[in-house]
Coordinates of C-alpha atoms in Angstrom, one line a residue:
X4 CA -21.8 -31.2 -7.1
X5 CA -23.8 -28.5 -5.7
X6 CA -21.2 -26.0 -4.1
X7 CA -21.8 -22.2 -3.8
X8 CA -20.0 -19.2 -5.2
X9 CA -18.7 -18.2 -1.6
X10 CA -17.0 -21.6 -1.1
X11 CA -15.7 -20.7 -4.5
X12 CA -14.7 -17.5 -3.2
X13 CA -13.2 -19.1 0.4
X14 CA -11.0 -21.7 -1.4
X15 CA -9.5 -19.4 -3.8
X16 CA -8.2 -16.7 -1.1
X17 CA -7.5 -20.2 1.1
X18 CA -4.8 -20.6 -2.3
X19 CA -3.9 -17.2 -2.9
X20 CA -2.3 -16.9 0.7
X21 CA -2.1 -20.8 2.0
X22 CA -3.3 -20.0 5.0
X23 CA -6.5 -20.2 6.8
X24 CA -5.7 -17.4 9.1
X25 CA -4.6 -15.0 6.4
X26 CA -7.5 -15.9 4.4
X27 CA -10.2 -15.1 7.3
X28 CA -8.7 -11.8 8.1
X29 CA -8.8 -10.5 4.1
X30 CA -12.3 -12.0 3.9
X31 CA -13.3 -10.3 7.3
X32 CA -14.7 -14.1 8.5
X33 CA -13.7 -15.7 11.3
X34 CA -10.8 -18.7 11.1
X35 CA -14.2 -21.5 12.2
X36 CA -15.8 -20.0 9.6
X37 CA -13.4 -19.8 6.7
X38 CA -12.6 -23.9 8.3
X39 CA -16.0 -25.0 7.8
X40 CA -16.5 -23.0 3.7
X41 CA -13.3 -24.9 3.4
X42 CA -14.3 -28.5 4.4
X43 CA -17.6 -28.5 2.6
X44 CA -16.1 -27.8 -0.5
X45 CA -13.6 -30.5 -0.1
X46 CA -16.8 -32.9 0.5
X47 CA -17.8 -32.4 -3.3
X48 CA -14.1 -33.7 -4.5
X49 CA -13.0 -37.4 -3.8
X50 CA -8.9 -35.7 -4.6
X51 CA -7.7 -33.8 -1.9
X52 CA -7.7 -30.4 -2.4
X53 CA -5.3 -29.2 0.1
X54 CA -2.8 -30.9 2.6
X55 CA -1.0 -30.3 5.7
X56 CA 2.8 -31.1 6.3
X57 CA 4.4 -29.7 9.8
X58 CA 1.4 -27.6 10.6
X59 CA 2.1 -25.8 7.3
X60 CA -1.0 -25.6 4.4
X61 CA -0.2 -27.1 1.1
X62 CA -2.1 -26.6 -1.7
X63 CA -2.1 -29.8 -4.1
X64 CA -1.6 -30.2 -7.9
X65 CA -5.4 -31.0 -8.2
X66 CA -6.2 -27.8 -6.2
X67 CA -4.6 -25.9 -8.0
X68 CA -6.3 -26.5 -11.1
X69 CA -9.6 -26.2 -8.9
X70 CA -8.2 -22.9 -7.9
X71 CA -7.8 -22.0 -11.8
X72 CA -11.3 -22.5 -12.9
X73 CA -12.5 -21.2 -9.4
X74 CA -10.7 -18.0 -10.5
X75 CA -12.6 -17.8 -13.9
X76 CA -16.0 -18.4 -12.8
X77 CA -15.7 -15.9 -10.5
X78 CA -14.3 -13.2 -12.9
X79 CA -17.3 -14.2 -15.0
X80 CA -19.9 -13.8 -12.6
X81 CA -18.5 -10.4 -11.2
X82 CA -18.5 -9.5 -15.3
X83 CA -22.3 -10.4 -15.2
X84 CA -22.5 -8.0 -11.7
X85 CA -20.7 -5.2 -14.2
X86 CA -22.2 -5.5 -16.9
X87 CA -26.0 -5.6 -15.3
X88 CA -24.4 -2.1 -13.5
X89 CA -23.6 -0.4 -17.1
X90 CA -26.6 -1.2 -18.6
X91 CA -28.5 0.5 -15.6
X92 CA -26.4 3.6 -16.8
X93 CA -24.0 3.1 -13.9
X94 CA -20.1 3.3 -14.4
X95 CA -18.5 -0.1 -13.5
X96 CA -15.5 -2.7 -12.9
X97 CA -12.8 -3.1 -10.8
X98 CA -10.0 -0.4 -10.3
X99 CA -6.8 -2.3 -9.1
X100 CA -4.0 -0.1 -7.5
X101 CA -1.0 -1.0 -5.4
X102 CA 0.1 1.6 -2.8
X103 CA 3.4 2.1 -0.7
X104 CA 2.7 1.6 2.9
X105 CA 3.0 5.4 3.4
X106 CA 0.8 5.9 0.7
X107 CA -2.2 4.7 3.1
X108 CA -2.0 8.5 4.1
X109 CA -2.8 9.3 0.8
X110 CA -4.8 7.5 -1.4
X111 CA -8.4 7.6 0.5
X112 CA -8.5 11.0 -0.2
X113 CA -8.2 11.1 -3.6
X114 CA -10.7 7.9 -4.1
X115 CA -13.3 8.5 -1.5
X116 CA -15.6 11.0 -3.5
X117 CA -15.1 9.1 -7.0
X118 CA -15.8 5.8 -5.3
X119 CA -19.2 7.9 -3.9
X120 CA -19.7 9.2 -7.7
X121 CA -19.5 5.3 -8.8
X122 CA -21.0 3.0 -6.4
X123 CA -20.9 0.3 -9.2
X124 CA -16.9 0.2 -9.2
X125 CA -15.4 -2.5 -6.6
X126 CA -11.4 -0.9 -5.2
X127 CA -9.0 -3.7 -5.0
X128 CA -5.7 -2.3 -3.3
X129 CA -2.8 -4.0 -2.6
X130 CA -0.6 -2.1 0.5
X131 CA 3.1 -3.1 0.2
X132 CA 6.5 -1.7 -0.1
X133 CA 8.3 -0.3 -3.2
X134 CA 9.7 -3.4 -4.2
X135 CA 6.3 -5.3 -4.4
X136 CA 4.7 -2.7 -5.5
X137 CA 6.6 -2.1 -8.6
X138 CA 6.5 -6.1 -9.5
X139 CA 2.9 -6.0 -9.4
X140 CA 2.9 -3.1 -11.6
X141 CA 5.6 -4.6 -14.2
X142 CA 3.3 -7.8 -14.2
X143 CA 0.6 -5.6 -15.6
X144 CA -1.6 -6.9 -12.2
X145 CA -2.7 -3.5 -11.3
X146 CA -4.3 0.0 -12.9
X147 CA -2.2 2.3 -11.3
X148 CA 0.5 2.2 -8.3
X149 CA 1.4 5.4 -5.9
X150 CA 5.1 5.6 -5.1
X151 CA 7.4 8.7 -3.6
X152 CA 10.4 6.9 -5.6
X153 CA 10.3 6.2 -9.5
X154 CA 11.2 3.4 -11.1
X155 CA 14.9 3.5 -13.1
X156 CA 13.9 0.3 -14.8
X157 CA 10.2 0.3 -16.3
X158 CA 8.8 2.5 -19.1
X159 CA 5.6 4.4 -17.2
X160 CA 3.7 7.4 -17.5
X161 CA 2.4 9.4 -14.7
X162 CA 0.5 12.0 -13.1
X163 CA 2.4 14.2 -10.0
X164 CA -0.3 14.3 -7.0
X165 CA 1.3 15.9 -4.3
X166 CA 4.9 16.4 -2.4
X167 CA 6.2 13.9 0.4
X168 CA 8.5 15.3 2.6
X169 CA 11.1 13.5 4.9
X170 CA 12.1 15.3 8.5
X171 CA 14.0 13.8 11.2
X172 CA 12.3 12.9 13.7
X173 CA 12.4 11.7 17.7
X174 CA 10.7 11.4 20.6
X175 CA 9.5 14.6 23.7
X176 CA 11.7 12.9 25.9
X177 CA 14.7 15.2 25.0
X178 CA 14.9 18.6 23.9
X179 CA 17.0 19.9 21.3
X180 CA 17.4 23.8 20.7
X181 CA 15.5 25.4 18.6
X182 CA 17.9 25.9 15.3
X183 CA 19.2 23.9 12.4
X184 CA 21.7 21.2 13.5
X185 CA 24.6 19.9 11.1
X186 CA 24.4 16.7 9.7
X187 CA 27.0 15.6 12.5
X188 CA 24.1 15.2 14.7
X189 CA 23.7 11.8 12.8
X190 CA 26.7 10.5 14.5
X191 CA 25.6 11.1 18.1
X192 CA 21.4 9.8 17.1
X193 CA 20.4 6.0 16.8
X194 CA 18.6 5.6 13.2
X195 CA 16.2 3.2 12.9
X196 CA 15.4 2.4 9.2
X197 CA 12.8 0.6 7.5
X198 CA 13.6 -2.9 5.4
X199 CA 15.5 -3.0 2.2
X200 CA 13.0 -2.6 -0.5
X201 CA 11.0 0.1 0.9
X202 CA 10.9 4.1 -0.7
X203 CA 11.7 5.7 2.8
X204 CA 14.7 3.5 3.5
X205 CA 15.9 4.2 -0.4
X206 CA 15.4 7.6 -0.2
X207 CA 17.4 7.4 3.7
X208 CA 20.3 5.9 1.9
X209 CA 20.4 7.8 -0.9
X210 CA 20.2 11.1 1.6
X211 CA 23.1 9.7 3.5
X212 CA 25.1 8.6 0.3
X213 CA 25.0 12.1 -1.2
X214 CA 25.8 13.7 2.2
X215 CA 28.7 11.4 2.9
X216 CA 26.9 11.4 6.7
X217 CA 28.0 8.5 9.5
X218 CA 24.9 7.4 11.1
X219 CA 24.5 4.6 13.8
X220 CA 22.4 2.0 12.4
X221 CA 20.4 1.0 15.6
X222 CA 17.7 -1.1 13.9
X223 CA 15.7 -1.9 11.2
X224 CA 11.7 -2.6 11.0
X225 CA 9.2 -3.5 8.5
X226 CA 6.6 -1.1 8.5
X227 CA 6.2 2.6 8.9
X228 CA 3.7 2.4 12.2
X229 CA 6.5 0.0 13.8
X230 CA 9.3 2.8 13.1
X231 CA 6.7 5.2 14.5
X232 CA 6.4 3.2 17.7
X233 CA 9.8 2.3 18.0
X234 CA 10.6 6.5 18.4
X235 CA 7.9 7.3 20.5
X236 CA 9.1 4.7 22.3
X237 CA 12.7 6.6 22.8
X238 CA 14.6 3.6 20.6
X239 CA 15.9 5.7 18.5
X240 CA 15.7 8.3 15.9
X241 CA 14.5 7.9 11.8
X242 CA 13.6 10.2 8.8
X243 CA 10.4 9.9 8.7
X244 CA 7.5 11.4 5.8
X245 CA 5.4 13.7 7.3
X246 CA 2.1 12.6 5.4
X247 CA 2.6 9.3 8.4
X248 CA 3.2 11.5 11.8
X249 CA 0.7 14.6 11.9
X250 CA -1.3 13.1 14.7
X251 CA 1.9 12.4 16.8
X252 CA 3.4 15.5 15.8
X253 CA 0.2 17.5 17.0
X254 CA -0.1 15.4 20.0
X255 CA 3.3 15.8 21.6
X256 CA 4.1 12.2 21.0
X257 CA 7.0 13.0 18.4
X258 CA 8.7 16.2 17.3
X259 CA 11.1 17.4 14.4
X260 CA 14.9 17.9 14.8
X261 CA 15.8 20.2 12.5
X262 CA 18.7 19.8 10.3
X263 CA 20.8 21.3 7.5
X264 CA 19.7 19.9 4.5
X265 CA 16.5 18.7 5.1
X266 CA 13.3 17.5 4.9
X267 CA 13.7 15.8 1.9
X268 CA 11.4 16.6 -0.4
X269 CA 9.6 14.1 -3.1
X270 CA 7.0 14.1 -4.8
X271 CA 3.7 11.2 -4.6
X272 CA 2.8 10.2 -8.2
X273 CA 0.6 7.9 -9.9
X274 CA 2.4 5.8 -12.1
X275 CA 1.0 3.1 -14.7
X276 CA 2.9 1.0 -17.5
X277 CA 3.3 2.9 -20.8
X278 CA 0.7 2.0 -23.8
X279 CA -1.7 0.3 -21.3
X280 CA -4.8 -0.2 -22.4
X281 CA -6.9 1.4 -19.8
X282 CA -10.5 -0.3 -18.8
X283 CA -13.3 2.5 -18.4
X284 CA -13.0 2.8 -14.9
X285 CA -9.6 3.2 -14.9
X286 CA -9.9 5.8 -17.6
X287 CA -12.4 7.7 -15.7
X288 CA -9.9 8.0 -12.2
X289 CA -7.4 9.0 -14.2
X290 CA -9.6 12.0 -15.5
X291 CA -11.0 12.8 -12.1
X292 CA -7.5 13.1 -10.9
X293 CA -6.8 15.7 -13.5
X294 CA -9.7 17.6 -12.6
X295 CA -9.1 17.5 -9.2
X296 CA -6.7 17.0 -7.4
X297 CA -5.3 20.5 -6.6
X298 CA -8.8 21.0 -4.8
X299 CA -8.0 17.2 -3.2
X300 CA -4.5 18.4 -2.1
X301 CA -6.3 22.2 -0.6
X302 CA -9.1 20.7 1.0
X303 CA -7.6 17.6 2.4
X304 CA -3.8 18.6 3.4
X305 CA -4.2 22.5 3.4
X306 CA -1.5 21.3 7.0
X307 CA 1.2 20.1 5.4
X308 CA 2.6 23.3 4.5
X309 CA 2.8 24.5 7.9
X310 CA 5.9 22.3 8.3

């Protein structure tokens, strides 16, 4: 057998998402591409690796094991890559962290200039909503996770970054006077919500629980840029966190209705599993959060409290 660590590297991800498309676009190769890695590696194995059934990818019982011991030679050579880095002097490893899709907003600026002090440290981050992000915590798969919403049901430990706040929010298409509305005004606005599962929509409900409010559900969408487009697009109305809509906001595209009782104020923090053993790298983010962060949150969102 003679195949190569990126074949290794193709037909793992190939497994990890059972899809050839999927796979290209997180390996940043084209679907021919990711097609040919693939079929060369079958070449070396006389038991199918993978199968299709109704245009669907199937990986089989053999692959799977491949995909196993594909796993663990490449963990061993990126451990060579690391350890090769530290004895150079050079801080290095993976940092894992899972982020709420609003958190995109956040996070870069709080790794950018310790990834530039580190160049030997390889970012893996996971982009997902509060439901997944919190499994892949509890399963001990990732360093750190950011989240506006804690979790009731994990023991963690955390570090506060900065506050997330929730406005109302709708299209220039209609102007609304310049004072604080009742909550009423829900009952006359179209709310569009993101899916169950995600911080914004909890922390919708939970605002509308507490407030005994009638709103008109008018839809509900799976991401925070599709709620975004949907309002600009006049379709409705959402509570929306700020940290997501400056652009729009300073453009024209959206503005903020202001109500009684909002925005909604949270707080973005950094939350890992209680008693984890943290690797060096780890260790070291945490630290350089602590040092600086309140220059992070002045430097880099110095806006925010203009609304």
């Amino acid at each position: 057998m003679n195949y190569t660590l990126h074949q290794l590297q193709v037909f793992l991800k190939v497994t990890q998402t059972q899809s050839i498309t999927k796979a290209s676009e997180e390996l940043h190769l084209t679907q021919p591409a990711v097609s040919i890695q693939l079929r060369n590696f079958q070449d070396q194995f006389d038991i199918p690796l993978t199968e299709v059934v109704g245009r669907k990818l199937f990986i089989t019982d053999f692959g799977k094991e491949i995909a196993i011991a594909a796993e663990r030679i490449l963990d061993e050579v990126n451990a060579i890559n690391f350890k090769t880095l530290a004895y150079k002097g050079q801080l290095s490893g993976r940092l894992k962290l899972s982020v709420v899709s609003t958190g995109k907003y956040v996070i870069p600026y709080f790794l950018t200039d310790f990834l530039k002090q580190h160049e030997g440290i390889e970012l893996i981050l996971d982009v997902t909503n509060k439901a997944k992000v919190l499994e892949s915590l509890e399963n001990n798969e990732v360093d750190f996770s950011l989240v506006s919403v804690l979790p009731d049901n994990l023991q963690i430990e955390k570090i506060a970054l900065m506050q997330n706040k929730l406005f109302l929010v709708g299209n220039t298409q209609e102007s609304f006077i310049n004072k604080n509305y009742e909550k009423d005004i829900f009952e006359t606005l179209p709310l569009i919500y993101r899916e169950k599962g995600s911080g914004t929509r909890h922390t919708m409900e939970k605002y509308v629980e507490e407030n005994k409010v009638s709103v008109r559900k008018k839809m509900e969408l799976t991401s925070n840029e599709a709620v975004k487009q949907a309002v600009i697009a006049g379709l409705g109305y959402s509570i929306m966190p700020l940290i997501g809509i400056k652009n729009e906001l300073l453009n024209g595209d959206l503005q903020i209705i202001p109500v009684n009782g909002l925005p909604i104020i949270t707080t973005w923090h950094l939350i890992w599993l209680k008693g984890k053993n943290f690797s060096p790298v780890a260790k070291a983010f945490l630290n350089y959060l602590q040092e600086e962060k309140t220059k992070i949150i002045h430097d880099k969102f110095n806006w925010f409290e203009k609304f």
